[in-house]
Structures are given as structure tokens and as C-alpha cells.
Amino acid sequence: MSADPFDPAGWDDAPAATPATAVPAAPPPYLDGLNPEQRQAVEATDGPVLVLAGAGTGKTRVLTTRIAHLLHLGKAWPGQILAVTFTNKAAREMQQRVAGIIGGVAEGMSWLGTFHSIAARILRRHAELVGLQPNFTILDTDDQVRLLKQILAAEGMDEKRFPARNLAGLIDRWKNRALTPEKLGADDAQSFGDGKGRTLYAAYQERLKTLNAADFGDLLLHVITIFQKHPDVLADWQRRFKYILVDEYQDTNVAQYLWLRLLAQRWRNLCCVGDDDQSIYGWRGAEVGNILKFESDFPGALVIRLERNYRSTGHILAAASGLIAANEGRLGKTLWTEDDMGEKVRVIGYWDGEEEARASADLIEGMRGHGRRLSEMAILVRAGHQTRAFEERFVTVGLPYRVIGGPRFYERQEIRDALAYFRVLVSPDDDLAFERIVNVPKRGLGDATVQQLHLLARERNISLHHAATLITETDELKPKARSSLRDLIDGFGRWRAAGRDLPHPELAEMVLDESGYTAMWQADKSAEAPGRLDNLKELVDALAGFESLAAFLDHVALVMEIERGDGNQDMVTLMTLHGAKGLEFPVVFLPGWEEGLFPSQRSLDENGLAGLEEERRLAYVGITRARETAIISHAANRRVYNQWQSAIPSRFIDELPRNHVEAEARPGLWGGTMGDRGFGSQLREADLFGDRGLSPGFQRAATAKPVRHLDASFERVTANENTGDDFARGQRVFHQKFGYGRITNIDGNKLDIAFDKAGAKKVIASFVSKA
DNA sequence: CAACTTTAGTTTTTT
DNA sequence: ACTAAAGTTG
């Protein structure tokens, strides 16, 4: 969160005695309008409570009201309530809503934040207990991988066979499970690089310690270690946090669960809010098990179900509920609403992905014509790349849209470079940052020079920056390298001195200018360069909101986003289903419901039934984002990696309860020939689902047809177009059987092609297409 | 050291 | 098709 980690506020204020209990005269106004279950969840202040909050049942309202209630009753001071979320966005929202209920007092909610930001604050106070200094750096994934690369190289391991990225993922998963190198089971310890898993992990942790750095996983893991080894420290924190609240509990991993359990042990006033049906982050370590076994972990826990939905109409809710019912091992909830049935969920079949995008854009325009605002509509996709077809279509028809997600501000190259400069400025011994910018912009300090620095640094056990200072005083380097290294080191000295009486935004600008970094992008004439310069400007602007560079850097490490103000324009929203969790829109488009895509084949292959169920929960999350209109679609054919693939409709479509769904298909698609595909009248439901009832196979059979049409049509198209005239020697081409190749010779409509895989062949032009 | 070529991978994403 | 990253040249 925005709390300055170096700000001692809240560090040494001993937990206050229980505040005097102010007895409220009348029932507090914030309780009005809560339904009985919500009210119960708010009023059951003491003891463990699990709130199973279905989609749209007022989960955040319960959490925030509960905090307000605790404060109102005088059960605790703001500083004695720990409220954790997963994302900064959720933390911010909660902060605001608490403030909204109780007025400015929420200022004191200093322990409302993400798991990581709160763990980081705790860790800074006890860093020395795990061999770190209080000002340790927080590494992101990028730094992590670069560090691991060095470690793998040092161990003499082949980066090809054992990619650093994989090891990073593995270590991350271990940390998610609260496993330190010593605690790794024999299997895990052996699991990477010829059984070197544990050794590499231990070496990595050693390096982190030397660098005075922690990665994201460490923030929690170190705190757990400290709590386990120092009961006095744990006791202090336990005493402080009289009430603990957890948002999105279904997303907690083992480490987070342990961390919570340790902290909650004393007062046992732990309130977890979550929805097992919305657990969609299993792939990054979330344990649905945490929510499923809450009652046994906290005996006597009160379990409250919030089942009244305030978001969606009846048909939408029923469709979603019917779908999720196919999952096993649920805690089970029955959502209901007093709202109208509304429109049925629409299921539309398209010929291909382009038609899907075109028709969806038409539907959007149509609804816009009927008074819908674009900002009321969202397209939620399974995978990021699916947005492309829609973007292309929206651009051609001039429909304003915004894509949420994608590369984030602080992950951009220029921003990370600039931050590395700041990091070296603030902590000269930050080797990773130093290495990143030592030759950016190019100063003639290549691999060879850096290797020499590494050598000296390791020999003397000093940082790269220090080594660089020393080496410029010798003649070990070539004169050119020496003088530019000298310049860089002097630069940092000068900037550090200047920083003493210059406001830090100006200092930052000075660093970027004098180091030549700004000039580098000004000289770059590629298309992205101007944008990058804008981003740098934005970065410097963002700095102004912070006390110091150090405070800013810490903020950046934990909050990887920047506030942007493009929210007020009327645009359609495009994003992934994962990104949509917690949001709602009057109109939701759910394209790409095809086997292989959704449920994702990969998920099925890697995680079997568990994977399928998580995909189904994702589908459930998707449908329940809709307030009034949900439109599911699937395409018979789609171009994937430049290859046409046919797919049958998703099994999730079969699983939707028939009574709440209205199926449509374009005529020619399911019966006639390609040529008379036209604008679609609706078909009877039976045309899509078949007349034979509920067997899942029928739909497959029905939809297998267009697949055959596809192949025929392509032969026809290619035969008409490719007479050989379009091709040139050297042209990359694609052949249905032989794959990719390059044209070596042309003889009329016969081509000689050197195929990548299949070797040299003579082929008729009509059988290949341009790649 | 920079420019060019080849090759592998290509779900979801926070902190 | 596309991208990013590694390998190969001049």
C-alpha cells in the first residue's frame, strides 16, 4: 500500500489497551440495508468466521461494514485490525469504502493492505533475524531470473537444458508452499537440473542475503520463519492484531494460510471471506483446500453463506448456478435473486473467429443505438491473444475500446532501466540494478568488462559498484572502458551529492539526462521511442507524490501499477476472465467457448479433472459478471498461430441449463452450404442442441459438419487464387502437409520449395499459401 | 560490439 | 504469425 515503509509510524506504538467500549445509543445506520446473513457476518465479531460469499452477494460490503462495526463498538483501535487483500486495487477500494462509512477515521487503518505489503512491513522490523538489513530491496521476477541465470552459470549448468525461468517458477511454488531449502522433501529437492534443485535454491537464497534482497515469496516466508523461531516476536504481533479480516480467502496459498494462522492464534478473531466457486488461481499456488477445511482448522467456526445475489437477473444467475453445479467438492451455495428473470443467456455459434468479432461489434453497435453506453459492455476472453480479432474489428469500424491487462507500466523496459538508475543511486551495492544499467546507454562496457568486475567483486567480497570504483584506479581495463566506467561512477557520486539539496523529482530528471539515458531514446527513431519518453516523463511525475526516492522504490516494488485516468471515456472493455473477477457489467460478451480454448487444452493436460473444474469456475466467474445480458459465443473455425483449426463448442455450453439459454446459429452454418450464409434468423433451440435430449454427444455430431465444409472451402479458395503469380523466389510459404518452407524456384504454377521439416519438394502453387 | 539470422515457444497474473 | 531471445556473422 501507500504507507511509507521507512515511516516509523505504527512501528513502536505498543498495542494499546482495549479501548473503552462506547455503547451506541441506537443501532448504527450502516447496518441498515444489510440482509440478515450479511448482518450476521458483520455482528459476529468474535471467534473464527467463514463467510461464503457467492458472486454478487455483497462481500466487500460485509468486510467494510464489519471493520466499521468493530471500530464503532470500540472493540479495537484501527491499528489493531489487520485486513488483508490480494491486490492493491482491492485494498484501495476497501480503504475508501471504510472511510466512506465511518468518515476520516479510516486514516488509522494502517494495517489494511495486501499480503505482501503487510508482510514487507513486518519483515522490515525484524530483517536482521533472517540476515537482512531493514532497507532490503524487493526483487521482481525479472531480477529473480537474472540472478538465477548467474547462479546456474556459476554451477556450470546448461541454460538450454535448465532454463532459469523454470527454476524461478519452481522456487516460487516452493515458497508458496512455505518450503525453505531445508524443508524441501526429497522429491522436490531432486526435481531440477539432475537433482540439484535444493542446492540451487539454497545458493539463490544465499545470494539474496548477500545482495540484501528479498523476492516476493520471501516477504511471507521470512516472516513465517521469524514467527516460528522467535515466539516473543510472534507474541507481540499476535497481541497487536485483535481482529483479522481476509478478502478472497479462496485464493490464499499455503504460506499465506500459515502466516494467517500464526497471527490469529491468540485472539482467534479471524474472519475470512471467499467463494470456493471463484477460485481461479490454482495455477499460481492458491489452495482451494484452505477454504474447504476452514471449519476443521478453526473448530467452532461460524460459517455464514451469503446467497442472495444483488447483481444479476434470474436467467443469468440460474445459468451460472447450473454450470457450476457440475463441479464436485464444492461447499455448495444456492444463489437466488429477487430480480426479474430478465433475458436468457444467449449462445451464438459462428463460422469463424472473424465473424464472431464482426457480429459482436454489430451487436454492440445495436445496443449502443438503444441507449447502452459502451462502458456498460465488456468482452471477457480466456486468453489475452483473443482480444486481437476484436481489436482489429473495432479499429476498422471505429468503435472505442480499451484493453485491460497486458504489459504493465513498471514492467516496461525504459521504466525498469530508469528505476535501476534510481536503485543504484539509493543503494550503491544493488548489484542487479548496477549490472542492468552499466552499459545502458551503450558506453563500451560490454560483457568482458562486466566479467572482470564480477571477478574482482567476488574475490574481494564487495559489490560491483565498489569493484568498479577500485578497478578504475588500476590499469586492468582498456583506457576507453576505464574512462567511461570512471565517468559513470563519478556521475553517481555527483548525483548522490546533488540529491542532498535537490528535490528528488528534479534529481531523477538530472540522472536520466546526465547519464545519457534520455538522449538514447531521443536518438532512437523507432516507432516506440516517443512513447517511451512519455513514460519516463510520467515516471518522474509519479515520483513527486512520494517522500523520497527510497520510499518511491519501495512502493513500486509492491505496487506494480500506476494510476491512470482514462476511465471516464465511453469505451468497450476488453479483458481476460481472470482480470474481470470482482467486476460487473450490464452486458457481457463471452467469446471463444470452444473445446481446447475454453476449457483450455493445456489446463486439462496438465491438471486433469482439477484443471477442468478450475476452468469451469472461470466460466462461472464470466457469466456472473453480467448484470442483464450475457452473450456466449463459439466459432467453428479459428486461426491459431496462423493455422486454421476447427473446434467443437465447449462442453460448458452443454452444461448450461437449457431453460435459461437461448441458442442461435447462423443458418448456413449448421445446415446449408457456405454460400448462403447470411444474416441469421434464429433457429429453434433444437437446431443447435438437437432433438434427442440431453446426451452430450448429440451436439458434437451436429457441429462436426462445418468442419468438413472448411477444408473444402479452403481448397477452393486456394485453387482460385494461387496460380503461382503471387509467389516470388525466397517467399515463405505454408503447405497443409509439409508445413513451412521457402520457395527456391518457380516454374509456371509449379514451385520448388525447401520445406523446413519435409525437405525439398516440387509442389503445385495452389497447394500452398503465403506464410 | 552491433547487425543480422535462426529458433523456440506461444493460458491465466499478483505481488 | 509473431515475438523474444540466443546464435552467427562482419
Short mmCIF file of C-alpha atoms (C1' of nucleotides) in Angstrom, two decimals, chain A residues 149 160 641-642 771, chain C residues 1-2 5-7:
data_model
loop_
_atom_site.label_atom_id
_atom_site.label_comp_id
_atom_site.label_asym_id
_atom_site.label_seq_id
_atom_site.Cartn_x
_atom_site.Cartn_y
_atom_site.Cartn_z
CA LYS A 149 20.88 -17.27 -14.57
CA LYS A 160 19.35 -24.58 -22.52
CA TYR A 641 -0.70 -19.49 -34.82
CA ASN A 642 -1.54 -18.91 -38.40
CA ALA A 771 3.28 -17.71 -44.74
"C1'" DA C 1 2.23 -15.07 -37.49
"C1'" DC C 2 4.71 -13.16 -34.20
"C1'" DA C 5 15.97 -14.34 -27.12
"C1'" DA C 6 20.03 -16.76 -28.49
"C1'" DG C 7 23.44 -17.62 -32.06
#
